[in-house]
Short mmCIF file of C-alpha atoms and ligand atoms in Angstrom, two decimals:
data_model
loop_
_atom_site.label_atom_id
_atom_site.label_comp_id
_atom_site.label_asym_id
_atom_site.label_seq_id
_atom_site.Cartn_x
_atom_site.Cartn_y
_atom_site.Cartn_z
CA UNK A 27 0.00 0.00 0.00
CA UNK A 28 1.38 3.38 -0.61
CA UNK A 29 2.28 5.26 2.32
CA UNK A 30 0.74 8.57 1.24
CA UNK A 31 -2.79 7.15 -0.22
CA UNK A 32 -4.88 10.57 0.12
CA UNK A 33 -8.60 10.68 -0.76
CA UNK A 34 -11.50 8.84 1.33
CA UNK A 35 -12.63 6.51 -0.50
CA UNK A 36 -15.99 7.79 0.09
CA UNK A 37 -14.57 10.90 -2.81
CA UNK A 38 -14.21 7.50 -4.84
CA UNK A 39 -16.53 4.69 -3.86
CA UNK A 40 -19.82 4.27 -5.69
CA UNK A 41 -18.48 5.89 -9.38
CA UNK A 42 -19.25 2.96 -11.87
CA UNK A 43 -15.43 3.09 -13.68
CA UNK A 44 -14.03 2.42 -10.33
CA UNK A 45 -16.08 0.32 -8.24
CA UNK A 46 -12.94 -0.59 -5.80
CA UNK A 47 -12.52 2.83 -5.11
CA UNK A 48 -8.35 2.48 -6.27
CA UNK A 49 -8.35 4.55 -8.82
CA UNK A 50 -5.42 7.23 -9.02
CA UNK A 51 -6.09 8.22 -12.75
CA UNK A 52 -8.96 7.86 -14.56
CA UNK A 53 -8.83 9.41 -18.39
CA UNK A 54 -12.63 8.72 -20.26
CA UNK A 55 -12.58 8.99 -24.24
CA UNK A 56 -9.65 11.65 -24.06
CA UNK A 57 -9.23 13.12 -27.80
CA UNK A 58 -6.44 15.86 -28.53
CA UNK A 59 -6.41 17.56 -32.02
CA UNK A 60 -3.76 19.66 -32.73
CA UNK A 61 -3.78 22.18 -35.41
CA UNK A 62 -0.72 22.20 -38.18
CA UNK A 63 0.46 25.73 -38.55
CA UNK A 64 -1.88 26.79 -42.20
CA UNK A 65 0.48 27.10 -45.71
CA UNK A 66 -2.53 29.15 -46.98
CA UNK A 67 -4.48 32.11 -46.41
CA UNK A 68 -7.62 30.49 -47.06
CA UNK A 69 -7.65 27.24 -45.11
CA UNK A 70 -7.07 26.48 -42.08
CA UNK A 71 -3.46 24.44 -40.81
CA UNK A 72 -4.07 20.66 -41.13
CA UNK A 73 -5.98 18.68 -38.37
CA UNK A 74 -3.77 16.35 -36.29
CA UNK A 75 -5.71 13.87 -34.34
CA UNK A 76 -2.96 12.42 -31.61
CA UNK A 77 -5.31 10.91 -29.44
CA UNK A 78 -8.52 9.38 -31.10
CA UNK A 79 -10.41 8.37 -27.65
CA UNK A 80 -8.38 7.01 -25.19
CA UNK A 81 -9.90 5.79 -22.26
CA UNK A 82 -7.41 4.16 -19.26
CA UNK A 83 -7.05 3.60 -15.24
CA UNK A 84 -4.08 3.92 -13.34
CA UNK A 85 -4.76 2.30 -9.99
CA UNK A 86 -3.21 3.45 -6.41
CA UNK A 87 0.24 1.97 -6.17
CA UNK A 88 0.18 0.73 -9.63
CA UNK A 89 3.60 0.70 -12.43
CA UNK A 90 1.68 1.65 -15.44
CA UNK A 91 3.26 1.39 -18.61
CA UNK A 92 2.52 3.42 -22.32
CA UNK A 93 4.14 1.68 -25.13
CA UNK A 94 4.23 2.54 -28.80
CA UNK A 95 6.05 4.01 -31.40
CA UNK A 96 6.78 7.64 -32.38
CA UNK A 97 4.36 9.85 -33.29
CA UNK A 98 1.44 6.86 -31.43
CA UNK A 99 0.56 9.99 -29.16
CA UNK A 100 2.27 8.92 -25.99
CA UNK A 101 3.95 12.12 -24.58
CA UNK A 102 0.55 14.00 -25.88
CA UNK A 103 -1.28 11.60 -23.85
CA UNK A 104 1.13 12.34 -20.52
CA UNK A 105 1.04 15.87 -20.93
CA UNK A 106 -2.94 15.52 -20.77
CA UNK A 107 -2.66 13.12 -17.67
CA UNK A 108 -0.33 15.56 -15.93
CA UNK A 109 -2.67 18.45 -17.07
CA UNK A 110 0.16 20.50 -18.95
CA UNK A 111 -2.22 20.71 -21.53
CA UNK A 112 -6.32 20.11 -21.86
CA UNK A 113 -7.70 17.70 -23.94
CA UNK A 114 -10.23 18.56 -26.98
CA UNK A 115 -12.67 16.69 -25.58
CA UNK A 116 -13.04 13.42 -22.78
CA UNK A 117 -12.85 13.37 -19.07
CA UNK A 118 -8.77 12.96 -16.74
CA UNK A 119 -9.42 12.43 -13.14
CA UNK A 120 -6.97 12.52 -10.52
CA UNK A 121 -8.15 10.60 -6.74
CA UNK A 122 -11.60 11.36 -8.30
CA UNK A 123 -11.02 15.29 -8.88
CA UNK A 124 -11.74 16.33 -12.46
CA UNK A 125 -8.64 18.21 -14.34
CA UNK A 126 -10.41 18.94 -17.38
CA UNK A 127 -10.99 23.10 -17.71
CA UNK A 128 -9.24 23.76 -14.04
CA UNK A 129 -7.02 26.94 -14.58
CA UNK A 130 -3.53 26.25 -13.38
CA UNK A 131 -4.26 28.35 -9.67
CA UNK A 132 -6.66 25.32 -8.95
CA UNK A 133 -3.94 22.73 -9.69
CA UNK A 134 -1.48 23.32 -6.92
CA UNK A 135 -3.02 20.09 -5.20
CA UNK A 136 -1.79 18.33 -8.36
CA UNK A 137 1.60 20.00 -9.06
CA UNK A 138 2.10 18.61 -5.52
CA UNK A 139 1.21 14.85 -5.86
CA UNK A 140 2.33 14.35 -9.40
CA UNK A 141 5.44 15.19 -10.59
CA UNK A 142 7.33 14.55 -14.15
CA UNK A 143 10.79 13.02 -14.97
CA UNK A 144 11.60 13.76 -18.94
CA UNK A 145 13.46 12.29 -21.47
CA UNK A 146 16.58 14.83 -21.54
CA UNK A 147 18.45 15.96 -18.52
CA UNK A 148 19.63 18.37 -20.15
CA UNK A 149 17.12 20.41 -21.08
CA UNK A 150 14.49 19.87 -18.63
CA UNK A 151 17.36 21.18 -15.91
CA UNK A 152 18.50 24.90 -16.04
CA UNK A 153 22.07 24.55 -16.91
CA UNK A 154 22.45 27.81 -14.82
CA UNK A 155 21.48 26.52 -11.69
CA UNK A 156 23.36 24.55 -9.34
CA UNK A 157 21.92 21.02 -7.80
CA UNK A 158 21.14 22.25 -4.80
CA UNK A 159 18.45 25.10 -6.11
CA UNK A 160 17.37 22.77 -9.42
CA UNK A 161 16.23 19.84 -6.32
CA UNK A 162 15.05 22.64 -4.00
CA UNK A 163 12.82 24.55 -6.40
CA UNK A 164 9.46 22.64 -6.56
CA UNK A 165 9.38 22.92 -2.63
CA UNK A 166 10.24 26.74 -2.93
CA UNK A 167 7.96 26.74 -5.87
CA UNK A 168 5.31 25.22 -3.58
CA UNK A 169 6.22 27.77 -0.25
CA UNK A 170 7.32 24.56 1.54
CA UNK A 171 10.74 24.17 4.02
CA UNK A 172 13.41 22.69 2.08
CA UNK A 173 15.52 22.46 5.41
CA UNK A 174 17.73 19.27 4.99
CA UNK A 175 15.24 17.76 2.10
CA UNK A 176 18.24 17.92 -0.97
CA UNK A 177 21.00 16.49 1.06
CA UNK A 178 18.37 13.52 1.66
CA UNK A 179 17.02 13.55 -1.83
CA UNK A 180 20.44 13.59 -3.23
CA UNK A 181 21.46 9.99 -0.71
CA UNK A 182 18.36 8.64 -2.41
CA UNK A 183 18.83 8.95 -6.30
CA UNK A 184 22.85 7.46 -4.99
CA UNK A 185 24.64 11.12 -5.43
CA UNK A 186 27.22 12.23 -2.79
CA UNK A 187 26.14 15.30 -0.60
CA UNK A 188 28.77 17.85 -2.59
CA UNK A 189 26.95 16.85 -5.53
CA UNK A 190 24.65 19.98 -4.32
CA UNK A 191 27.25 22.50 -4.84
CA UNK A 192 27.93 21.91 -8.81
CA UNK A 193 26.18 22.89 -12.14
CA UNK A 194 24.47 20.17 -14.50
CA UNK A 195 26.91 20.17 -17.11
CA UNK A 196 29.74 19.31 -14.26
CA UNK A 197 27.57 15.31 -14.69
CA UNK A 198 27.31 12.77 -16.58
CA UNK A 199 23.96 12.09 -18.41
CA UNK A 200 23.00 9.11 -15.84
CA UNK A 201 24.28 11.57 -13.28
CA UNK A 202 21.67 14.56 -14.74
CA UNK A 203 19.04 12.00 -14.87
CA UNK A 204 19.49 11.45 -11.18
CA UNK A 205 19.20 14.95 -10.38
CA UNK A 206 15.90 15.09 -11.90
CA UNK A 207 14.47 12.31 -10.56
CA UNK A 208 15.66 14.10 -7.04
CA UNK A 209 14.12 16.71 -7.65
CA UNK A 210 10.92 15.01 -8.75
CA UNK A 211 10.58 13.17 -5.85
CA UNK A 212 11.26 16.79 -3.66
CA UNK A 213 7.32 17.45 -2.95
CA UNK A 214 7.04 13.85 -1.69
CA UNK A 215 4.49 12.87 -5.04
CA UNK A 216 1.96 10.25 -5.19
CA UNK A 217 2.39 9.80 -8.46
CA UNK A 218 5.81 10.15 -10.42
CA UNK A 219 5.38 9.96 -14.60
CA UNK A 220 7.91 9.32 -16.50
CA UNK A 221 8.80 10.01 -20.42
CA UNK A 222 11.48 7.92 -22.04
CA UNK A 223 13.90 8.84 -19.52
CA UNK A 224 15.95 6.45 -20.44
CA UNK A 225 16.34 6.59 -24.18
CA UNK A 226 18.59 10.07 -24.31
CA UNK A 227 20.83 8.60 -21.94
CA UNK A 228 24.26 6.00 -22.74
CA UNK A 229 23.37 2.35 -23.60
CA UNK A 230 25.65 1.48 -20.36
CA UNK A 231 23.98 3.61 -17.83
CA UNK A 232 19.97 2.70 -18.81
CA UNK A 233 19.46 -0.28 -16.43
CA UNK A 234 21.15 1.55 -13.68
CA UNK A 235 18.51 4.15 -14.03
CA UNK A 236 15.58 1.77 -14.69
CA UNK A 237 16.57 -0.13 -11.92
CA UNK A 238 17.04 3.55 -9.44
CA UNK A 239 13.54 4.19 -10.60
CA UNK A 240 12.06 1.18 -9.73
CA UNK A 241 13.63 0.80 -6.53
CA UNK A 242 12.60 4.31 -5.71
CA UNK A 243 9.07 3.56 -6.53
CA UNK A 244 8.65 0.39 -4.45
CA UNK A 245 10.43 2.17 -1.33
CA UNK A 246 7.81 5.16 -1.27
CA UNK A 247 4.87 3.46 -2.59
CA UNK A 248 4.53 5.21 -5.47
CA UNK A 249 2.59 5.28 -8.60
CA UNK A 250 4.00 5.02 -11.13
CA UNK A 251 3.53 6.15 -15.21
CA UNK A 252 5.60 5.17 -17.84
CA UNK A 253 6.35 5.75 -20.90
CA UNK A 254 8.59 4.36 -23.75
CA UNK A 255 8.83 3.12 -27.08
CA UNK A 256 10.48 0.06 -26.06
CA UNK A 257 8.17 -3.15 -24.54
CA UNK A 258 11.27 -4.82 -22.87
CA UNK A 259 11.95 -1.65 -20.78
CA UNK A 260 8.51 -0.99 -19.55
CA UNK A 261 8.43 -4.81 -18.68
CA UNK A 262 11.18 -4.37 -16.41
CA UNK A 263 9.61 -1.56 -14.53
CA UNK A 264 5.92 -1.88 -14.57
CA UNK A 265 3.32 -4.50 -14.30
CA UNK A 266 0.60 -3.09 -16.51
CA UNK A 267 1.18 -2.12 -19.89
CA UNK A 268 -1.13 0.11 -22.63
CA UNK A 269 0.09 -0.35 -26.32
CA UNK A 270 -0.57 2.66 -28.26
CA UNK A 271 -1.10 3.15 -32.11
CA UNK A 272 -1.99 6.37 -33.93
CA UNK A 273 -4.09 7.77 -31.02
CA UNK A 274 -5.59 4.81 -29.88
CA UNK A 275 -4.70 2.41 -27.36
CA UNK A 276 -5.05 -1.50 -28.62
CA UNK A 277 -4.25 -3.48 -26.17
CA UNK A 278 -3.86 -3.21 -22.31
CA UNK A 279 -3.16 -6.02 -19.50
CA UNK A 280 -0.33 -7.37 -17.50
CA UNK A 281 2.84 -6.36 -18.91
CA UNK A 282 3.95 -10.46 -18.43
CA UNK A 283 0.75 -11.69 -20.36
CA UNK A 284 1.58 -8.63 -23.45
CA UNK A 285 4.75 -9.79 -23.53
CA UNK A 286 4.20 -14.25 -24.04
CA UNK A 287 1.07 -13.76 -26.18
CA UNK A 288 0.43 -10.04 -27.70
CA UNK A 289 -3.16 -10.26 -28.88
CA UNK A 290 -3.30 -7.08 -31.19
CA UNK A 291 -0.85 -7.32 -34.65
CA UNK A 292 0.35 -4.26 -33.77
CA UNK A 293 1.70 -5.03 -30.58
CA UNK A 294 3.12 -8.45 -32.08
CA UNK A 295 5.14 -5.98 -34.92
CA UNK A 296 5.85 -3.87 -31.97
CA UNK A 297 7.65 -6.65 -29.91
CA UNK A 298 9.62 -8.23 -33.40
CA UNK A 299 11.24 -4.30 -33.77
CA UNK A 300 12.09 -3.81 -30.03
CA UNK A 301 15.67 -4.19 -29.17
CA UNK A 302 16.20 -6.08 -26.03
CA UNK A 303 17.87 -4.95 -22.62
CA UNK A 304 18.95 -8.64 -21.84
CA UNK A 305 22.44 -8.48 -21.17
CA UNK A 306 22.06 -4.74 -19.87
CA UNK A 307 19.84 -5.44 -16.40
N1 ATP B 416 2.24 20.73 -30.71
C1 ATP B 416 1.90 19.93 -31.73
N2 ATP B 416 1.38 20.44 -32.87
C2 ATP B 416 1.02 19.65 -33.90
N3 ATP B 416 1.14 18.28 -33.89
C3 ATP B 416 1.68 17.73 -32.77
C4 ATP B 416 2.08 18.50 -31.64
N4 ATP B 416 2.57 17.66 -30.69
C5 ATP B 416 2.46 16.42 -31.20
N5 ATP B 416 1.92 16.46 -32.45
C6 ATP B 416 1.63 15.31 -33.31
O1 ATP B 416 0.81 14.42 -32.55
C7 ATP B 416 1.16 13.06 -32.80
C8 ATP B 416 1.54 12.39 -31.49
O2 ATP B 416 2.74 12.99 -30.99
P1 ATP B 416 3.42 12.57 -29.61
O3 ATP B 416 4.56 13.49 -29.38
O4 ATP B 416 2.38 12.47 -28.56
O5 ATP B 416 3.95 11.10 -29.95
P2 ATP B 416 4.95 10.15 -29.14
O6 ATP B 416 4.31 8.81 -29.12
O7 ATP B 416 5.29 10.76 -27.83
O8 ATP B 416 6.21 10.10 -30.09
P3 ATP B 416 7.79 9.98 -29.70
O9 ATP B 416 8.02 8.51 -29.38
O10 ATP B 416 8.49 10.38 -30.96
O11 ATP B 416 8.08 10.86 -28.54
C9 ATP B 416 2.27 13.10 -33.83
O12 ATP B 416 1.71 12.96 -35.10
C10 ATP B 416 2.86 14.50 -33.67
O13 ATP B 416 3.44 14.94 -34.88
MG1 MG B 417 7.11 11.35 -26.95
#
């Protein structure tokens, strides 16, 4: 059981998607459309439709896993869950709480129980800013004591204490990726979601991260969201898997099960192209 499970379940209990009351995300028939920049003065840009109706549940506790291929709509779909951006139309609940339409004042309760680790380092951290601000700014961002919180969160992610004192670029990438997951895990989130970040980072250091995360998530009782393009890497951290293609999700289950006997051709074509991390964990 995680060790921060929030809501009553009486917030929860009763709803008909989530009889058990576990729910941690709920997304209902989610559709983004993005809009090509026009070529013409007449008509409008082109119509991108990156999620076609995706409906999913990401229980309490649970490692969920988004797999696909680039361009399926996987980061579009995070941003959505993480409410960095609304969807067109559909329904993304969070312990019950709609997301959909809240201005970003009314999503402080969020910001504090989710929190994102991206793909790159080294763009998601502000090269000019040493460790020690970069892991203390969502607390600061929050108005919450940082006190002795990144010398801690520094110990956790396996960093040495005068790592606090030096700029990103002083790291390696494994190193950077550490940092952020640091300071991801500052506000003490429910819920951490995580975008390929893995697949910018050296062949050598990937399990060592994978493996960080995962240990990370089962020591705080985390939730945990996914996401990468690669079936043999989610399988190693999570237990549930989605498969995405073009905007739609085609198959869902236990990783394990998706793995021995895909049901959908497109996740059997997914699992021929994957390279494997056997060797590398
Ligand atoms: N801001 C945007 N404007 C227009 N189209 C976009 C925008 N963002 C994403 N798209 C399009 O939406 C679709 C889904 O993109 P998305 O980035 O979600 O895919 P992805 O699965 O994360 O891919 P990758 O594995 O390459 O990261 C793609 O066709 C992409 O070109
Ligand atoms: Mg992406």
């Amino acid at each position: 059981m995680p060790s921060h499970a929030g809501t009553p379940m009486s917030e929860l209990a009763g709803g008909e998607s989530d009889p058990d009351g576990r729910a941690m995300i709920e997304a209902r028939d989610v559709t983004r459309v993005y809009r090509r920049p026009r070529t013409s003065l007449t008509r409008p840009g082109e119509a991108v439709h990156a999620l076609k109706g995706v409906s999913l549940t990401v229980r309490r506790g649970e490692r969920f896993g988004v797999v696909g291929e680039s361009g399926s709509g996987k980061s579009t779909l995070l941003r959505l869950l993480c409410a960095l951006d609304q969807p067109t139309s559909g329904s993304i609940r969070f312990e019950g709480r709609e997301l959909t339409g809240l201005p970003e004042r009314r999503l402080r309760f969020l910001r504090h129980s989710l929190q994102v680790v991206f793909q790159d380092p080294m763009s998601s951290l502000d090269p000019r800013m040493k460790v020690r601000d970069l892991v203390a700014e969502p607390l600061v961002a929050l108005g919450e004591p940082v006190g002795g919180r990144v010398a801690e969160l520094l110990d956790e992610v396996g960093l040495p204490a005068s790592a606090a004192g030096h700029y990103p670029h002083q790291f390696s990438g494994g190193q950077r990726q550490r940092i952020a997951i640091a300071r991801a895990l500052a506000p003490r989130p429910k819920v951490l979601v995580a975008d390929e970040p893995v697949s910018a980072l050296d062949v050598s250091v990937r399990g060592q991260i994978l493996n960080l995360l995962a240990d990370l998530v089962d020591e705080l009782g985390l939730t945990l969201v996914f996401v990468s393009h690669d079936l043999s890497v989610v399988r190693h951290v999570c237990e549930t898997v989605a498969v995405m293609n073009d905007g739609e999700i085609v198959e869902t289950g236990p990783v394990d099960d998706v793995w021995a006997g895909p049901r959908h051709p497109y996740t059997r074509a997914l699992l021929r192209a994957v390279p494997t991390l056997e060797g590398l964990l």
